Amino acid sequence: MAEVKAFSLFSEFDINLFKAGKHYRLFEKMGSHPVTYNNEDGTYFAVWAPSAKKVSVIGDFNYWNAETHPLKVRWDESGIWEGFIPKVGKGTLYKYRIESHAEGVTTEKADPYARRCEHPPNTASIVWDDDYHWKDAKWLNTRKKHNSLEAPFSVYEVHLGSWRRHAKEERFLSYYELATELVDYVKDMKFTHVEFMPIMEFPYDPSWGYQITGYFAPSSRFGYPEELKYLIDELHKNDIGVILDWVPSHFPEDAHGLGNFDGSCLYEHPDKRKGYHPDWKSLIFNYERNEVRSFLISNAIFWLDQYHVDGLRVDAVASMLFLDYSREDGEWEPNKFGGRENLDAISFMQELNTEIYKSFPDVQTIAEESTSFPGVSKPVDLGGLGFGMKWMMGWMNDTLQYFSKDSIYRKHHQNDLTFSMTYAFSENFMLPLSHDEVVYGKHSLLDKMKGDEWQRFANLRLLYGYMFTHPGTKLLFQGGEFGQGNEWNFQQALDWYVLQYQPHSGVQHLVKTLNGLYRNEPSLYEKQFSHEGFEWIDYTDAENSVLVYIRKGKKSKDDLIVACNFTPVPREQYRIGLPRKGKLTELLNTNAKVFWGSGDFQNEKLISEAKSWHSRANSTLINIPPLALVILKYSN
């Protein structure tokens, strides 16, 4: 085998950017790259290992021998080891064997920048390059309107390993198979976006992908990198946006991963108070280190650039923001101002969002953040973190607690529903009913509902109606859209068989209808992040557990009036105040027979009366079915 030859993809400018933490496209330089050098085909390797005294490429091409292909460290104190190995090409298995300056410490590591990895439990990296030809130019040219904060944004959260499985072989569906089955389903259900739980390579299935070892490699469980691109392409061709779960908060301690990479704390913070996560038994990135910031921001840019994704949902932001997250007194150290905020993580997120929106102004970043930290979705130049949206965890917790109560007690807890409107416009909120709410004994959404079978399904339909008419964008985890009764199990497919039963197919039909309504009614999205888009008609009737409100668009003719009845007692001839006189029609009733409701208590030919009610000059009498929501719209 020919020796390693001196060759570099790095310029002096690249190195200076890397050291300063300002190189945001490291994937073009680091890792393995099939190239031609001096008329020889081979692969260029580059890895950051500043504490190493020797780095060798080992693989199936040299029988995993650490003596034959040592890399050379650059002279510029960047800590980058590199070299060109002839006759090594696409498909080659490899790792880096790293001898540390620390006495007796040698590691064998997967490539942090590998574009493809072996199928777990195997752990080698694979030299990879693809020439996939994208066909989504039309989508990219128009996605600004699809991803706008003034556009409908309804997300279907998917775990690729359990959404559906091959019926006969009981295996994962491939990216190619999903490009037909998943795309057709999401399009039919009228969701605007899908969100994939982490698809970067991860070693341990029960982590659901949140413990990543291959940040630049799509999981080999479902196929090749270009097959994932094909799946995304097909989604785009059907006007469906793609959001990826992204985890810059922590990573696992697996021997082939980023931990103790070159015998030192390279990617993780060396102080355990900042570098180890007690909840998840994982390591925390060192946001103080420039090169680590470059790695993470480059990774975000990689998925947006190379895979054409339309947004990133950033996991566990709260754990990054606070030094005392899940720590007792004495287990954390205050920042230089004596506070609990992680100033380096905050500046990292601001830098991340600044670069993303600079390079890709038509995408969205979404923070999974569970505290009241201010300004998460405010622009960086106004002191915010710069995310496009933030999950509304308070709404989710309060709403699910309310729906888990027997209806007889709900009159004492009306505030659980109304409280969200006191802060609904402090951030650009997304309403999440995510995977976290249907695991670990929390029960499925359907199983959280109280009452007999009819009431449970009516409650679930009411929940979805309330969610889709509440200000904010929407996210629903797989299975919720048809009322799966069992908790989510990542080891098996969803219970698709239940769709043969009318209660489940009715819920599914409602979610499809709500998605269509959300897309078609401007009042539900044009001002979804503004107090101008919402107005109470009445929130004081706790005795009857009724709420009535208006959703407002840019034009008053688009206004919708929503009435909710959270008890199994029908509210017939219930008077509500109206914003103006005129005729109204019933746009949606969650009690309709097509949704497996009773079909009773519908509203026909409603006409306003000049009778003052709810401090308004006009009013009308409506029927609100038991455990149901109705939407009314002016017809003149």
XYZ file of C-alpha atoms in Angstrom:
636
model
C 0.000 0.000 0.000
C 1.319 3.447 -0.920
C 2.317 5.744 1.911
C 0.307 8.715 3.156
C 1.109 11.771 1.054
C 1.213 15.390 2.147
C -1.898 17.123 0.875
C -4.397 19.562 2.388
C -7.801 21.032 1.690
C -7.157 23.752 4.276
C -5.965 27.218 3.411
C -4.391 29.529 5.959
C -7.684 31.425 5.998
C -9.568 28.208 6.829
C -7.249 27.552 9.756
C -7.628 31.067 11.121
C -11.422 30.765 10.930
C -11.297 27.357 12.634
C -9.179 28.633 15.513
C -11.477 31.632 15.928
C -14.576 29.435 15.947
C -15.887 31.143 12.801
C -15.536 28.345 10.229
C -19.091 27.262 9.544
C -18.479 24.799 6.707
C -15.932 22.464 8.228
C -17.626 19.509 6.539
C -15.982 20.658 3.304
C -12.531 20.210 4.858
C -12.653 17.808 7.803
C -13.399 14.102 7.570
C -12.744 11.882 4.565
C -13.001 13.200 1.002
C -12.426 11.121 -2.138
C -10.173 13.284 -4.338
C -7.637 13.005 -7.144
C -4.102 14.181 -6.339
C -1.232 14.067 -8.848
C -3.397 11.946 -11.151
C -3.997 9.403 -8.390
C -7.434 8.619 -6.988
C -7.629 8.297 -3.240
C -9.029 9.862 -0.092
C -7.960 12.870 1.918
C -8.357 12.508 5.692
C -8.384 15.310 8.260
C -9.124 15.053 11.973
C -8.783 17.436 14.909
C -6.760 15.844 17.723
C -4.505 18.454 19.390
C -3.547 16.219 22.330
C -2.360 13.356 20.113
C 1.247 12.398 19.534
C 0.320 10.010 16.722
C -2.790 9.568 14.566
C -3.196 6.727 12.077
C -5.987 5.797 9.698
C -6.917 2.173 10.210
C -9.433 0.294 8.109
C -10.326 -2.647 5.961
C -7.844 -1.403 3.338
C -4.839 -1.962 5.641
C -6.153 -4.780 7.851
C -6.677 -2.248 10.686
C -2.923 -1.835 11.049
C -1.944 1.366 12.864
C 1.637 1.349 11.544
C 1.046 1.711 7.811
C -0.891 4.974 7.380
C -0.001 7.638 9.955
C -1.280 11.162 9.323
C 0.869 14.255 9.795
C 0.033 17.068 12.172
C -0.105 20.533 10.664
C 2.629 22.998 11.552
C 0.198 25.794 12.480
C -0.802 24.567 15.957
C -4.358 23.952 14.803
C -4.199 20.385 16.105
C -5.368 19.033 12.736
C -3.850 15.797 11.433
C -4.186 15.148 7.709
C -2.953 13.290 4.651
C -3.861 11.743 1.289
C -4.013 7.951 0.962
C -3.980 6.695 -2.644
C -6.313 3.923 -3.833
C -8.652 4.339 -0.876
C -12.117 5.177 -2.146
C -15.838 5.259 -1.548
C -17.100 2.403 0.633
C -13.870 1.954 2.612
C -14.308 1.235 6.328
C -12.035 3.233 8.621
C -11.365 4.726 12.035
C -8.692 6.907 13.587
C -6.268 5.305 16.017
C -5.045 8.068 18.313
C -2.085 7.794 20.671
C -2.348 10.542 23.245
C 0.383 12.485 24.984
C -1.336 11.267 28.115
C 0.663 8.252 29.222
C -0.759 4.928 28.040
C -3.905 6.395 26.489
C -4.847 5.183 23.006
C -8.297 5.552 21.449
C -9.903 4.211 18.287
C -12.494 6.681 17.110
C -15.077 6.983 14.389
C -14.661 10.061 12.239
C -16.660 12.971 13.751
C -17.268 14.276 10.211
C -18.035 10.947 8.496
C -20.820 11.137 5.904
C -21.778 7.510 6.468
C -21.391 4.998 9.311
C -21.707 1.253 9.695
C -25.019 -0.159 10.822
C -24.994 -0.439 14.643
C -23.736 -2.266 16.592
C -20.760 -1.934 14.203
C -19.005 1.390 14.678
C -16.650 2.118 11.775
C -16.937 5.156 9.538
C -17.318 4.749 5.784
C -15.672 6.873 3.115
C -18.592 8.281 1.187
C -19.439 10.715 -1.528
C -22.604 10.956 -3.575
C -23.646 12.846 -6.657
C -27.346 13.059 -5.897
C -29.174 15.393 -8.281
C -31.861 17.353 -6.466
C -35.207 18.004 -8.107
C -36.717 20.368 -5.541
C -35.806 23.732 -7.097
C -39.458 24.759 -7.220
C -39.829 24.134 -3.487
C -36.630 25.963 -2.574
C -37.683 28.947 -4.660
C -41.035 29.178 -2.886
C -40.419 27.780 0.604
C -40.106 31.250 2.105
C -43.895 31.510 2.031
C -44.319 27.961 3.423
C -41.950 28.656 6.335
C -43.186 32.176 7.029
C -44.337 33.058 10.526
C -47.538 34.228 8.839
C -48.196 30.865 7.193
C -49.930 27.691 8.420
C -47.324 25.487 10.097
C -48.669 22.085 11.129
C -45.986 19.530 11.949
C -46.260 15.735 11.996
C -43.557 14.407 14.336
C -42.200 11.056 13.149
C -39.922 8.362 14.552
C -38.801 6.579 11.395
C -38.161 3.279 13.150
C -41.697 2.891 14.479
C -44.031 4.897 12.248
C -44.666 1.856 10.104
C -42.722 -1.348 9.507
C -42.514 -3.798 6.667
C -45.570 -5.995 7.122
C -44.024 -9.349 6.199
C -40.385 -8.932 7.171
C -40.970 -6.925 10.390
C -38.119 -4.556 9.661
C -37.628 -0.816 9.366
C -38.947 0.823 6.240
C -36.125 2.210 4.117
C -35.787 5.857 3.166
C -36.966 4.789 -0.315
C -40.045 3.035 1.017
C -40.849 5.977 3.267
C -40.596 8.238 0.220
C -43.804 6.612 -0.980
C -45.698 5.557 2.131
C -44.895 8.443 4.476
C -45.079 11.133 1.803
C -48.468 9.938 0.571
C -49.825 9.790 4.119
C -48.578 13.222 5.221
C -49.893 14.786 2.034
C -53.288 13.141 2.455
C -53.483 14.299 6.083
C -52.669 17.872 4.971
C -49.785 18.458 7.398
C -47.515 21.235 6.138
C -44.290 19.811 7.607
C -42.795 16.623 8.990
C -40.313 16.562 11.833
C -37.963 13.603 12.053
C -36.767 12.609 15.486
C -32.958 12.467 15.253
C -31.766 10.627 12.155
C -28.055 11.299 12.660
C -26.238 8.033 13.394
C -26.723 6.769 16.928
C -25.645 3.475 18.529
C -28.514 2.679 20.912
C -32.118 2.266 19.725
C -33.750 3.049 23.123
C -32.202 6.540 22.981
C -34.580 7.240 20.060
C -31.668 8.985 18.349
C -30.950 11.596 21.015
C -27.517 10.105 21.837
C -25.598 10.820 18.631
C -22.184 9.514 17.579
C -22.283 10.391 13.867
C -23.377 14.009 13.592
C -22.820 14.243 9.825
C -24.141 10.797 8.885
C -27.802 9.852 8.424
C -28.607 6.618 10.224
C -27.711 3.537 8.209
C -30.731 1.755 9.715
C -32.854 3.105 6.875
C -30.457 3.159 3.941
C -27.838 5.260 2.199
C -27.336 9.034 2.494
C -28.584 9.651 -1.034
C -31.739 7.701 -0.208
C -32.502 10.141 2.607
C -32.005 12.953 0.110
C -34.508 11.226 -2.158
C -37.038 11.069 0.699
C -36.595 14.783 1.396
C -36.837 15.502 -2.321
C -40.151 13.649 -2.550
C -41.526 15.521 0.459
C -40.529 18.812 -1.146
C -42.056 17.854 -4.484
C -45.320 17.397 -2.582
C -44.993 20.796 -0.841
C -44.117 19.305 2.543
C -41.356 20.911 4.593
C -38.783 18.896 6.553
C -37.592 19.674 10.084
C -34.835 17.683 11.764
C -34.408 17.161 15.480
C -30.897 18.372 16.295
C -28.993 17.719 19.524
C -26.181 20.193 20.324
C -26.686 19.776 24.066
C -25.007 16.462 24.865
C -23.489 13.282 23.412
C -22.873 9.718 24.680
C -19.725 8.267 26.197
C -19.493 5.369 23.700
C -15.879 4.375 23.077
C -15.992 5.219 19.353
C -17.741 8.584 19.856
C -16.629 12.123 20.646
C -15.872 11.596 24.332
C -12.200 11.637 25.424
C -11.486 11.841 21.711
C -7.722 12.307 21.706
C -7.162 11.259 25.293
C -8.372 14.632 26.511
C -11.666 16.425 27.027
C -11.756 17.702 23.469
C -15.447 18.121 22.643
C -16.787 17.930 26.204
C -16.184 20.504 28.941
C -13.369 19.311 31.249
C -15.201 20.483 34.391
C -17.796 17.805 35.218
C -20.064 20.518 36.582
C -20.344 21.818 33.038
C -19.368 18.735 31.078
C -21.467 15.854 32.389
C -25.246 15.420 32.281
C -26.502 13.563 35.384
C -29.971 12.911 33.912
C -28.849 11.370 30.649
C -25.439 10.000 31.720
C -23.906 11.846 28.803
C -21.280 14.478 28.069
C -21.966 18.179 27.476
C -20.283 20.102 24.676
C -17.710 22.718 25.668
C -19.304 25.916 24.353
C -16.287 27.884 25.562
C -14.036 26.244 22.963
C -13.962 27.920 19.551
C -13.335 24.752 17.586
C -16.312 23.003 19.229
C -18.575 25.909 18.316
C -17.353 25.620 14.721
C -18.080 21.883 14.751
C -21.657 22.380 15.934
C -22.546 25.338 13.727
C -20.973 23.575 10.740
C -23.146 20.581 11.514
C -26.317 22.669 11.525
C -25.298 24.308 8.231
C -24.472 20.861 6.787
C -28.034 19.565 7.119
C -29.520 22.782 5.785
C -27.104 22.909 2.867
C -26.405 19.306 1.907
C -29.836 17.851 2.729
C -32.042 20.856 1.902
C -33.884 20.638 5.219
C -36.248 23.473 6.067
C -35.646 23.802 9.768
C -34.006 22.462 12.902
C -35.799 21.715 16.146
C -33.094 22.188 18.775
C -33.394 19.692 21.602
C -32.987 20.349 25.337
C -32.299 24.078 25.118
C -33.149 24.553 28.805
C -30.334 22.190 29.782
C -27.921 24.383 27.839
C -29.156 27.690 29.242
C -28.710 27.002 32.947
C -25.613 25.918 34.848
C -27.764 24.452 37.633
C -30.008 22.387 35.357
C -30.743 19.105 37.222
C -28.014 19.925 39.761
C -28.185 20.398 43.499
C -26.509 23.200 45.412
C -22.752 22.723 45.318
C -22.906 20.803 42.046
C -22.639 23.879 39.854
C -20.625 27.078 39.708
C -22.211 30.491 39.067
C -21.178 32.546 36.053
C -18.893 35.581 36.369
C -21.864 37.743 37.327
C -22.995 35.333 40.031
C -25.968 34.060 38.010
C -27.108 30.623 36.912
C -27.130 31.325 33.179
C -24.564 29.572 30.976
C -23.235 32.640 29.187
C -21.150 30.643 26.717
C -24.081 28.447 25.691
C -26.236 31.550 25.284
C -23.699 33.242 23.030
C -23.311 29.972 21.084
C -27.045 29.813 20.376
C -27.080 33.459 19.333
C -24.164 32.825 16.972
C -25.830 29.677 15.650
C -29.107 31.406 14.818
C -27.392 34.462 13.379
C -25.440 32.309 10.937
C -28.391 30.085 10.023
C -30.714 32.962 9.198
C -27.924 34.794 7.378
C -27.215 31.800 5.135
C -30.757 30.403 4.958
C -33.263 33.213 5.602
C -36.172 31.007 4.492
C -35.807 28.274 7.160
C -36.857 28.098 10.811
C -35.083 27.108 14.014
C -37.366 25.901 16.798
C -36.325 25.711 20.444
C -37.512 22.928 22.730
C -37.235 25.108 25.829
C -39.278 24.499 28.959
C -38.540 27.501 31.185
C -39.564 31.156 31.216
C -36.171 32.308 29.933
C -36.974 35.559 28.084
C -36.472 36.269 24.407
C -35.932 32.744 23.081
C -37.646 33.636 19.791
C -36.598 37.280 19.753
C -33.924 38.532 17.315
C -30.315 38.457 18.492
C -29.876 42.175 17.814
C -32.675 42.794 20.331
C -30.964 40.627 22.949
C -32.848 37.404 22.184
C -31.543 33.929 21.373
C -32.702 34.311 17.773
C -34.855 31.197 17.340
C -37.804 31.399 14.951
C -40.167 29.606 17.349
C -40.298 28.086 20.812
C -42.291 25.107 22.080
C -45.140 26.224 24.364
C -44.546 23.694 27.116
C -46.722 25.552 29.611
C -49.741 25.303 27.312
C -49.099 21.606 26.794
C -48.769 20.833 30.511
C -51.772 22.901 31.600
C -54.008 21.636 28.803
C -53.233 17.956 29.326
C -53.717 18.328 33.083
C -57.100 19.895 32.444
C -58.228 17.185 30.044
C -57.110 14.479 32.479
C -59.657 15.738 35.023
C -63.193 14.396 35.196
C -65.555 16.945 33.644
C -67.407 17.450 36.934
C -64.281 19.091 38.401
C -63.324 21.182 35.381
C -65.315 24.220 36.488
C -62.752 24.639 39.267
C -59.842 24.596 36.810
C -60.917 26.949 34.012
C -57.741 28.927 34.645
C -55.687 25.972 33.361
C -57.010 26.797 29.895
C -57.209 30.584 30.047
C -53.809 31.183 31.661
C -51.916 30.530 28.402
C -53.401 33.670 26.886
C -51.609 35.821 29.461
C -48.261 34.987 27.873
C -49.207 33.535 24.463
C -47.591 36.383 22.532
C -44.416 36.786 24.578
C -42.741 34.335 22.166
C -43.446 32.809 18.767
C -44.965 29.678 20.250
C -45.488 26.237 18.740
C -48.084 24.065 20.505
C -46.536 20.590 20.952
C -48.244 17.293 21.639
C -44.996 15.408 21.207
C -43.525 11.951 21.786
C -42.502 12.932 25.329
C -46.149 13.004 26.375
C -46.995 9.420 25.365
C -44.195 7.342 26.940
C -42.920 6.142 30.307
C -46.338 5.548 31.847
C -47.806 8.901 30.818
C -50.399 7.056 28.659
C -51.422 7.857 25.115
C -53.337 11.056 24.442
C -56.551 9.045 24.133
C -55.870 7.251 27.410
C -55.418 10.575 29.226
C -59.030 11.469 28.431
C -61.727 10.802 31.047
C -65.118 9.133 30.777
C -66.587 6.229 28.825
C -65.484 5.390 25.293
C -67.666 8.015 23.638
C -66.526 10.719 26.061
C -62.844 9.842 25.673
C -63.002 10.198 21.911
C -65.131 13.345 22.190
C -62.576 14.810 24.606
C -59.744 13.991 22.199
C -61.572 15.644 19.315
C -62.225 18.665 21.514
C -58.534 18.805 22.477
C -57.508 18.898 18.820
C -60.111 21.511 17.961
C -58.916 23.660 20.849
C -55.280 23.199 19.791
C -55.904 24.200 16.179
C -57.881 27.305 17.143
C -55.427 28.439 19.841
C -52.799 30.945 18.632
C -49.497 29.379 17.610
C -48.199 26.750 15.205
C -48.946 23.049 15.794
C -47.054 19.792 16.333
C -48.613 16.342 16.728
C -46.712 13.100 17.293
C -47.429 10.066 15.125
C -50.373 7.965 16.269
C -52.063 10.868 17.962
C -53.811 11.751 14.733
C -55.909 8.586 14.878
C -56.221 8.199 18.632
C -53.846 5.315 19.261
C -54.791 3.771 22.592
C -51.445 2.268 23.546
C -48.417 4.227 24.635
C -45.806 4.737 21.920
C -43.354 1.831 21.682
C -40.239 2.566 19.626
C -39.760 -1.171 19.020
C -42.897 -1.670 16.966
C -45.097 -0.006 14.380
C -48.070 2.150 15.297
C -51.402 0.376 15.807
C -52.657 1.078 12.295
C -55.202 -1.722 12.581
C -57.419 0.436 14.828
C -58.407 2.533 11.819
C -60.916 -0.171 10.945
C -62.941 1.118 13.897
C -65.035 4.253 13.467
C -63.944 6.122 16.623
C -60.327 6.087 15.419
C -61.051 6.815 11.773
C -63.296 9.652 12.962
C -60.437 11.254 14.909
C -58.158 10.861 11.910
C -60.733 12.517 9.664
C -61.031 15.397 12.133
C -57.268 16.009 12.205
C -57.215 16.005 8.410
C -60.134 18.458 8.385
C -58.452 20.711 10.974
C -55.251 20.758 8.930
C -57.273 21.768 5.887
C -59.079 24.456 7.862
C -55.785 25.768 9.253
C -54.412 26.038 5.716
C -57.522 27.688 4.270
C -58.604 30.128 6.971
C -56.242 33.147 7.178
C -57.485 34.081 10.651
C -55.878 30.899 12.010
C -52.367 31.764 10.820
C -51.894 35.354 9.639
C -51.610 36.752 13.173
C -50.870 33.552 15.078
C -48.036 35.222 17.015
C -49.781 38.547 17.638
C -52.295 39.642 20.271
C -54.184 41.202 17.354
C -55.060 37.686 16.188
C -57.041 36.702 19.270
C -59.901 38.195 21.257
C -61.954 36.780 24.107
C -65.717 36.900 23.849
C -66.111 35.207 27.231
C -63.833 33.209 29.502
C -65.783 33.677 32.734
C -68.401 30.905 32.451
C -66.503 28.387 34.559
C -69.761 26.997 35.941
C -70.640 25.616 32.495
C -66.986 25.103 31.455
C -67.508 27.124 28.268
C -64.985 29.308 26.418
C -65.817 31.586 23.502
C -63.234 33.543 21.517
C -62.437 35.080 18.156
C -59.514 34.268 15.875
C -58.694 37.233 13.656
C -56.829 37.663 10.405
C -55.790 40.744 8.498
C -59.333 41.188 7.166
C -62.380 41.227 9.437
C -64.339 39.114 6.951
C -62.021 36.224 7.804
C -62.768 36.309 11.539
C -63.781 33.010 13.137
C -65.836 32.604 16.305
C -64.966 29.544 18.399
C -67.086 28.090 21.190
C -65.923 25.188 23.386
C -67.948 23.052 25.787
C -65.704 21.051 28.112
C -68.508 19.053 29.775
C -70.741 16.177 28.555
C -73.812 18.391 29.056
C -75.014 20.021 25.817
C -75.373 23.798 25.921
C -78.450 24.448 23.843
C -79.547 27.954 22.885
C -76.437 29.353 24.550
C -76.179 33.083 23.975
C -72.865 34.570 22.902
C -71.910 38.145 22.107
C -70.856 38.928 18.552
C -68.319 41.413 17.187
C -70.831 42.710 14.621
C -74.227 41.973 13.156
C -74.773 39.562 10.288
C -75.418 35.954 9.348
C -73.156 33.129 10.470
C -72.579 29.579 9.277
C -71.114 26.622 11.110
C -67.697 25.927 9.632
C -66.801 22.953 11.842
C -68.392 20.925 14.629
C -66.275 18.275 16.330
C -69.496 16.428 17.217
C -70.333 15.776 13.541
C -71.127 12.191 12.577
C -68.191 12.052 10.145
C -65.907 12.409 13.181
C -67.875 9.753 15.169
C -69.808 12.389 17.042
C -73.544 12.144 17.620
C -74.366 14.653 14.902
C -76.794 16.420 17.234
C -76.846 20.069 18.302
C -75.751 21.552 15.020
C -76.129 25.224 14.153
C -78.025 26.366 11.087
C -78.973 29.838 9.798
C -77.618 31.855 12.684
C -78.564 35.542 12.559
C -77.346 38.198 14.954
C -79.797 40.014 17.208
C -79.499 43.575 18.432
C -79.336 42.301 21.985
C -76.428 43.225 24.187
C -74.438 40.295 25.572
C -70.872 39.829 26.733
C -70.485 43.627 26.580
C -71.305 43.607 22.872
C -74.202 45.203 21.042
C -75.046 42.060 19.047
C -75.515 38.444 20.030
C -77.008 35.140 18.936
C -78.101 31.793 20.335
C -75.993 28.764 19.455
C -75.854 25.078 20.285
C -72.617 23.725 21.705
C -72.647 19.903 21.743
C -71.282 17.942 24.700
C -67.461 17.810 24.846
C -67.242 19.633 21.564
C -66.015 22.709 19.759
C -67.827 24.642 17.060
C -66.374 27.204 14.657
C -68.626 29.882 13.174
C -67.926 32.326 10.358
C -69.823 35.298 8.998
C -71.385 34.537 5.642
C -71.933 38.161 4.672
